[in-house]
Tab-separated table of C-alpha atoms in Angstrom:
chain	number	residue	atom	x	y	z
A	240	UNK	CA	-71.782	-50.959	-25.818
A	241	UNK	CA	-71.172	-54.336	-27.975
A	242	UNK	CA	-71.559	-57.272	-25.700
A	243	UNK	CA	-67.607	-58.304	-26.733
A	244	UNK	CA	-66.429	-55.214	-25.061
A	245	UNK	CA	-68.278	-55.586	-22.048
A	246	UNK	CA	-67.131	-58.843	-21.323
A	247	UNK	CA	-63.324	-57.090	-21.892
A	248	UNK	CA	-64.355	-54.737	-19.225
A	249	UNK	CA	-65.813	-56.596	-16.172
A	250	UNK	CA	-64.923	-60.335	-16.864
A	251	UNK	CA	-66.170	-63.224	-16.202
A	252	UNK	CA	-69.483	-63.015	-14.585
A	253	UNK	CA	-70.395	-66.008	-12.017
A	254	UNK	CA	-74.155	-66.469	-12.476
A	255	UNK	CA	-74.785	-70.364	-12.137
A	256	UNK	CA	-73.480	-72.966	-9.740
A	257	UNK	CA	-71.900	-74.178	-12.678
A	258	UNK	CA	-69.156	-70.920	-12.962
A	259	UNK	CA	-68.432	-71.813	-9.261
A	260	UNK	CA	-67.921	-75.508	-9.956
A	261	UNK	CA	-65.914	-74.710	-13.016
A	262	UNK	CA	-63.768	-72.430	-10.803
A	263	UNK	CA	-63.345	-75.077	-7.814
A	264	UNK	CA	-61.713	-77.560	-10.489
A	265	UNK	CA	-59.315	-75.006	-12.250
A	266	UNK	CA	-58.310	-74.245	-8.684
A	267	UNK	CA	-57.702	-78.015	-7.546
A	268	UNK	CA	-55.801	-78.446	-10.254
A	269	UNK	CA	-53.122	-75.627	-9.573
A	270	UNK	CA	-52.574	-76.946	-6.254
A	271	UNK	CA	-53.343	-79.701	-4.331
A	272	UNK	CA	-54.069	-77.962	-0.995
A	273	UNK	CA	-56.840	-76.846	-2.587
A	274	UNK	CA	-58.151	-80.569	-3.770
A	275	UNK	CA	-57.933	-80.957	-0.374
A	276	UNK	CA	-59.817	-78.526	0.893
A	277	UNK	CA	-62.814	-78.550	-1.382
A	278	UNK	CA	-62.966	-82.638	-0.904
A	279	UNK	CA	-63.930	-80.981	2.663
A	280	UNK	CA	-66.215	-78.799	1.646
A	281	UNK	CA	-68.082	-80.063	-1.028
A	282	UNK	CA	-69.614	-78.272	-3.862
A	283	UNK	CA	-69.299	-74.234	-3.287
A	284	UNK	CA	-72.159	-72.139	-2.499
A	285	UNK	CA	-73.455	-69.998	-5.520
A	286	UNK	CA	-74.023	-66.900	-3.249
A	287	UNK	CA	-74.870	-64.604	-5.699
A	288	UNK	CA	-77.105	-61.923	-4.635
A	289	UNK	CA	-79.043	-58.747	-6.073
A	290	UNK	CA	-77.107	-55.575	-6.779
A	291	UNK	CA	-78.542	-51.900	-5.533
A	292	UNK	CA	-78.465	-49.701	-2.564
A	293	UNK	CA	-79.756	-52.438	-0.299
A	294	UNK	CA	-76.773	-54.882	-0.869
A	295	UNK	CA	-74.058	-52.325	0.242
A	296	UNK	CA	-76.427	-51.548	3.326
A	297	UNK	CA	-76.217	-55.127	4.420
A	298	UNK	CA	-72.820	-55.263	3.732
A	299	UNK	CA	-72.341	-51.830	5.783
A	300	UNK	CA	-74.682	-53.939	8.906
A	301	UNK	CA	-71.750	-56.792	8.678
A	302	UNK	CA	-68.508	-54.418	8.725
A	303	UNK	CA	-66.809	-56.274	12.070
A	304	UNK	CA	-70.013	-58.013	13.678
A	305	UNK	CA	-70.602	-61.749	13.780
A	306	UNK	CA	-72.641	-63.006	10.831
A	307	UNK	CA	-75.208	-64.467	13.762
A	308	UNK	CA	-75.403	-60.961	14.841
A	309	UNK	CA	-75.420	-59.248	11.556
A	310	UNK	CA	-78.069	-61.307	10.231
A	311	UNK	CA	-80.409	-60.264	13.205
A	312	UNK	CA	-79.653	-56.673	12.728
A	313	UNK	CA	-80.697	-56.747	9.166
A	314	UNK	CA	-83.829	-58.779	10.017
A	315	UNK	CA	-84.981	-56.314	12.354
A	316	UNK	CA	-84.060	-53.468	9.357
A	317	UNK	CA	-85.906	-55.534	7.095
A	318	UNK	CA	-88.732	-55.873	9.883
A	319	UNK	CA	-88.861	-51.989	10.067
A	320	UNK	CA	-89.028	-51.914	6.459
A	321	UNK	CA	-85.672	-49.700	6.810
A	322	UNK	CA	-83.679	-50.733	3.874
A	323	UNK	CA	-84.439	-48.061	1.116
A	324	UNK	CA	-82.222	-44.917	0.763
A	325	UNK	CA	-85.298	-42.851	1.478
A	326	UNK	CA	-86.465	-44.627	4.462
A	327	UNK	CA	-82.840	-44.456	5.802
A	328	UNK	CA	-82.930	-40.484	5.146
A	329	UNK	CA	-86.487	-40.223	6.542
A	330	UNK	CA	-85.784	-42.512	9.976
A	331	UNK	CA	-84.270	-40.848	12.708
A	332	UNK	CA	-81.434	-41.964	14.978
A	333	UNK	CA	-83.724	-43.746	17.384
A	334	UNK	CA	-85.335	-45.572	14.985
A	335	UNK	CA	-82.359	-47.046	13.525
A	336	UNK	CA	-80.900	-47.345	17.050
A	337	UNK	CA	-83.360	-49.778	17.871
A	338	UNK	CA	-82.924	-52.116	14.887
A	339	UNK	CA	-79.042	-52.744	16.010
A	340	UNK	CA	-77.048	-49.942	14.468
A	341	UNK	CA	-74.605	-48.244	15.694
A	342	UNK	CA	-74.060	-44.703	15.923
A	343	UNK	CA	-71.460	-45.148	13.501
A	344	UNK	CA	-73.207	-47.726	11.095
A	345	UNK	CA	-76.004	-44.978	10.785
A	346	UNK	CA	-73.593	-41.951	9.646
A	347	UNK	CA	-72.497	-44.439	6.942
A	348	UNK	CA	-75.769	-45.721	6.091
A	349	UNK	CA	-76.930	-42.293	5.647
A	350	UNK	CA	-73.950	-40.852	3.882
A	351	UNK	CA	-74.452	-44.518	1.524
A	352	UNK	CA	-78.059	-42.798	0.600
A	353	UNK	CA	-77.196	-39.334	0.073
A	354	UNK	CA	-74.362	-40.599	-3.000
A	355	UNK	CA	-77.298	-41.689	-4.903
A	356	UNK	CA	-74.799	-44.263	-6.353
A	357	UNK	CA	-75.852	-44.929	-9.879
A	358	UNK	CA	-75.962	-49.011	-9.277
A	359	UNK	CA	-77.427	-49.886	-12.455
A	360	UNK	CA	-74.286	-48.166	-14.145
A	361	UNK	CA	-72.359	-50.194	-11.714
A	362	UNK	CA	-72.971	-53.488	-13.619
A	363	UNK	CA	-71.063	-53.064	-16.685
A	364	UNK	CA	-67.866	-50.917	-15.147
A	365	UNK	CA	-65.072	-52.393	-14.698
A	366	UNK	CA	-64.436	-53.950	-11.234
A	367	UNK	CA	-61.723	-51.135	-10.174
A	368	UNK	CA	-63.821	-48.637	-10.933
A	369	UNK	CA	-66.723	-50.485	-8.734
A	370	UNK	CA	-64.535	-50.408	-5.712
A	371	UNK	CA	-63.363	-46.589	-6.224
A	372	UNK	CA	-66.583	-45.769	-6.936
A	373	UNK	CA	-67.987	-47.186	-3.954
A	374	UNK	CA	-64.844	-46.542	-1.426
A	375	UNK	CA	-65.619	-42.781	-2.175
A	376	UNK	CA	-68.410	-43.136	0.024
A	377	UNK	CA	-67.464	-42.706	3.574
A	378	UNK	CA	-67.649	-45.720	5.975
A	379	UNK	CA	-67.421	-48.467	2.782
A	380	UNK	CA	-63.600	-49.280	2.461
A	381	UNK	CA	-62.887	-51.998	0.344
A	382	UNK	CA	-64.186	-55.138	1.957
A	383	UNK	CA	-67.316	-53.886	1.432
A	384	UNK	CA	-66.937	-52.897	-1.879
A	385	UNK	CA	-65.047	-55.941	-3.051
A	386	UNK	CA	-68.295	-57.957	-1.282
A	387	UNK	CA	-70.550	-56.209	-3.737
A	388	UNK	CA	-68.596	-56.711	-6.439
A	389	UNK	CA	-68.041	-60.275	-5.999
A	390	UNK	CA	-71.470	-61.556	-4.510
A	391	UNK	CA	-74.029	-58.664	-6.201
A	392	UNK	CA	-72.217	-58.383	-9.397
A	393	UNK	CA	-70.749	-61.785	-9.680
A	394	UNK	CA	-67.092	-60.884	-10.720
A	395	UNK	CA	-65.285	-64.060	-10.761
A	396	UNK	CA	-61.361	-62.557	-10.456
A	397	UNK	CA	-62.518	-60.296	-7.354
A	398	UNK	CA	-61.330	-61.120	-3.746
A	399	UNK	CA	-61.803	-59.460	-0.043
A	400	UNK	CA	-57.875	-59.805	1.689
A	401	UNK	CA	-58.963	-57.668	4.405
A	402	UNK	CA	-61.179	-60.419	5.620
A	403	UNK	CA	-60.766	-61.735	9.096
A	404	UNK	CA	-62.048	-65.569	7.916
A	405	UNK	CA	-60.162	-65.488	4.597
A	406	UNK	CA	-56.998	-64.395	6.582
A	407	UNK	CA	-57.623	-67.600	8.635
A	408	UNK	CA	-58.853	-70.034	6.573
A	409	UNK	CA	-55.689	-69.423	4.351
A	410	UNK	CA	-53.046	-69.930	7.316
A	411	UNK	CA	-54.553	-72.983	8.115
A	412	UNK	CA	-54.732	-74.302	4.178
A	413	UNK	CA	-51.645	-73.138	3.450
A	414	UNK	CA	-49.686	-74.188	6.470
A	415	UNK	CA	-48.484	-70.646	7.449
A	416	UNK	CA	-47.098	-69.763	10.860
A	417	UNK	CA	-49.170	-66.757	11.226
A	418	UNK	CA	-52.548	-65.370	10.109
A	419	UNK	CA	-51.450	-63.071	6.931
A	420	UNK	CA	-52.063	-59.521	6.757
A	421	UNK	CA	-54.065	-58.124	4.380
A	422	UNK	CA	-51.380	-57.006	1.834
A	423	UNK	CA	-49.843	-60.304	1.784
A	424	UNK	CA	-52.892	-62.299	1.405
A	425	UNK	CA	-54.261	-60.034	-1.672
A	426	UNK	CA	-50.271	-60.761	-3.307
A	427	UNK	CA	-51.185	-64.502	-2.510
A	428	UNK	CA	-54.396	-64.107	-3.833
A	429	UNK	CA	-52.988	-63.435	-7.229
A	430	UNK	CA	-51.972	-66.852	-8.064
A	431	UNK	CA	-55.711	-67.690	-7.720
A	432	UNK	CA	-56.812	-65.516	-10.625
A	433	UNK	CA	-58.585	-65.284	-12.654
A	434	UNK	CA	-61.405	-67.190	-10.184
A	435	UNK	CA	-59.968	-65.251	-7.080
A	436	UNK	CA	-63.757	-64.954	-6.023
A	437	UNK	CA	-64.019	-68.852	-5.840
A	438	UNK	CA	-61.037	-68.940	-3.841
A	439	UNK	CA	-62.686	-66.955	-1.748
A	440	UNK	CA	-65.778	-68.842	-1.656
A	441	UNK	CA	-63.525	-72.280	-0.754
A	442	UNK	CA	-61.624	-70.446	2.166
A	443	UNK	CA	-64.671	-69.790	3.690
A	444	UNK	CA	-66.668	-72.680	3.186
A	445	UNK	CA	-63.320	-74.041	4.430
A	446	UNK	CA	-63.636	-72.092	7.563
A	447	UNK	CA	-66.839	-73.415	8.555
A	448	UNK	CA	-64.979	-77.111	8.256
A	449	UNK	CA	-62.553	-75.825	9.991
A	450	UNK	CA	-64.171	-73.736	13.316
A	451	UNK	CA	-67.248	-74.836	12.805
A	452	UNK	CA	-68.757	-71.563	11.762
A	453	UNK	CA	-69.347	-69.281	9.420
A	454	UNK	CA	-67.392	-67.136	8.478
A	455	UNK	CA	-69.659	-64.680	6.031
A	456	UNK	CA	-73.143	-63.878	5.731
């Protein structure tokens, strides 16, 4: 495939602190909310991350957990050298059990290694068929998949609406009397392309401003 039609396919591709910066300024200057907030924030985290079968795992280990107690879950994976598709078919239930997963985590950790999910393929398809692709797999629904695409594969015009801290950070940036749901924050979130990912990356480095958290791993 020529490189032309590739970039036609996935889009932009955030790989540099640069992209993010570039992203931060075409998004203060649609609306001034957003000066706002990233005069808070300060320069965006990068958070760009490697792609494969251990990226959705992690993602799996932070479906509705703290990030405090996601990151110690995955350390103690990591610890138990546990983050392979193999090892996660070998280990049994106890094993896994005793690094922090749940009963249900470790059905869709295991059903995550027996898709054999061609990942490498994954880098040049286009983003919708990432997140069917991915979503086919049972116990990733599409914050998951929309967290691989935007932080493993670095699509810029990707964003996660079904996230609790976006939800939030975007009532209190935008003033609105209640947190939105997730339909109406991904129809919000398309004024924001096509750097929807660095929208993201401001609402929740706005967050943490805001609660004085964080609000993603």
């Amino acid at each position: 495939m020529r490189a032309v039609d590739q970039n036609i396919m996935v889009g932009r591709i955030i790989e540099t602190s640069a992209c993010v910066a570039e992203g931060a300024v075409w998004l203060a200057a649609q609306d001034a909310r957003w000066a706002h907030a990233l005069s808070l924030t300060g320069p965006l985290p990068l958070r760009r991350r490697p792609d494969g079968f251990a990226q959705v795992l992690s993602a799996i280990v932070s479906q509705q957990v703290s990030v405090a107690a996601a990151n110690a879950i995955w350390n103690r994976l990591k610890d138990a050298k546990l983050t392979g598709p193999r090892k996660i078919m070998w280990a049994s239930d106890d094993e896994l059990r005793a690094a922090g997963m749940s009963r249900q985590k470790i059905r869709y950790a295991r059903a995550l290694a027996e898709a054999k999910v061609d990942f490498k393929g994954l880098r040049t398809a286009p983003t919708d068929q990432v997140i069917t692709t991915l979503t086919e797999i049972n116990g990733i629904g599409a914050w998951t998949a929309e967290i691989y695409a935007m932080f493993s594969l670095g699509r810029a015009d990707v964003f996660a609406p079904g996230d609790l801290a976006l939800q939030e950070a975007a009532r209190l940036l935008f003033d609105l009397d209640a947190r939105p749901k997730e339909r109406a924050l991904r129809k919000m979130a398309e004024e924001w392309s096509p750097w929807r990912s660095v929208a993201a990356r401001a609402l929740w480095a706005y967050y943490r401003v805001a609660k004085d958290r964080e609000g993603i791993r």
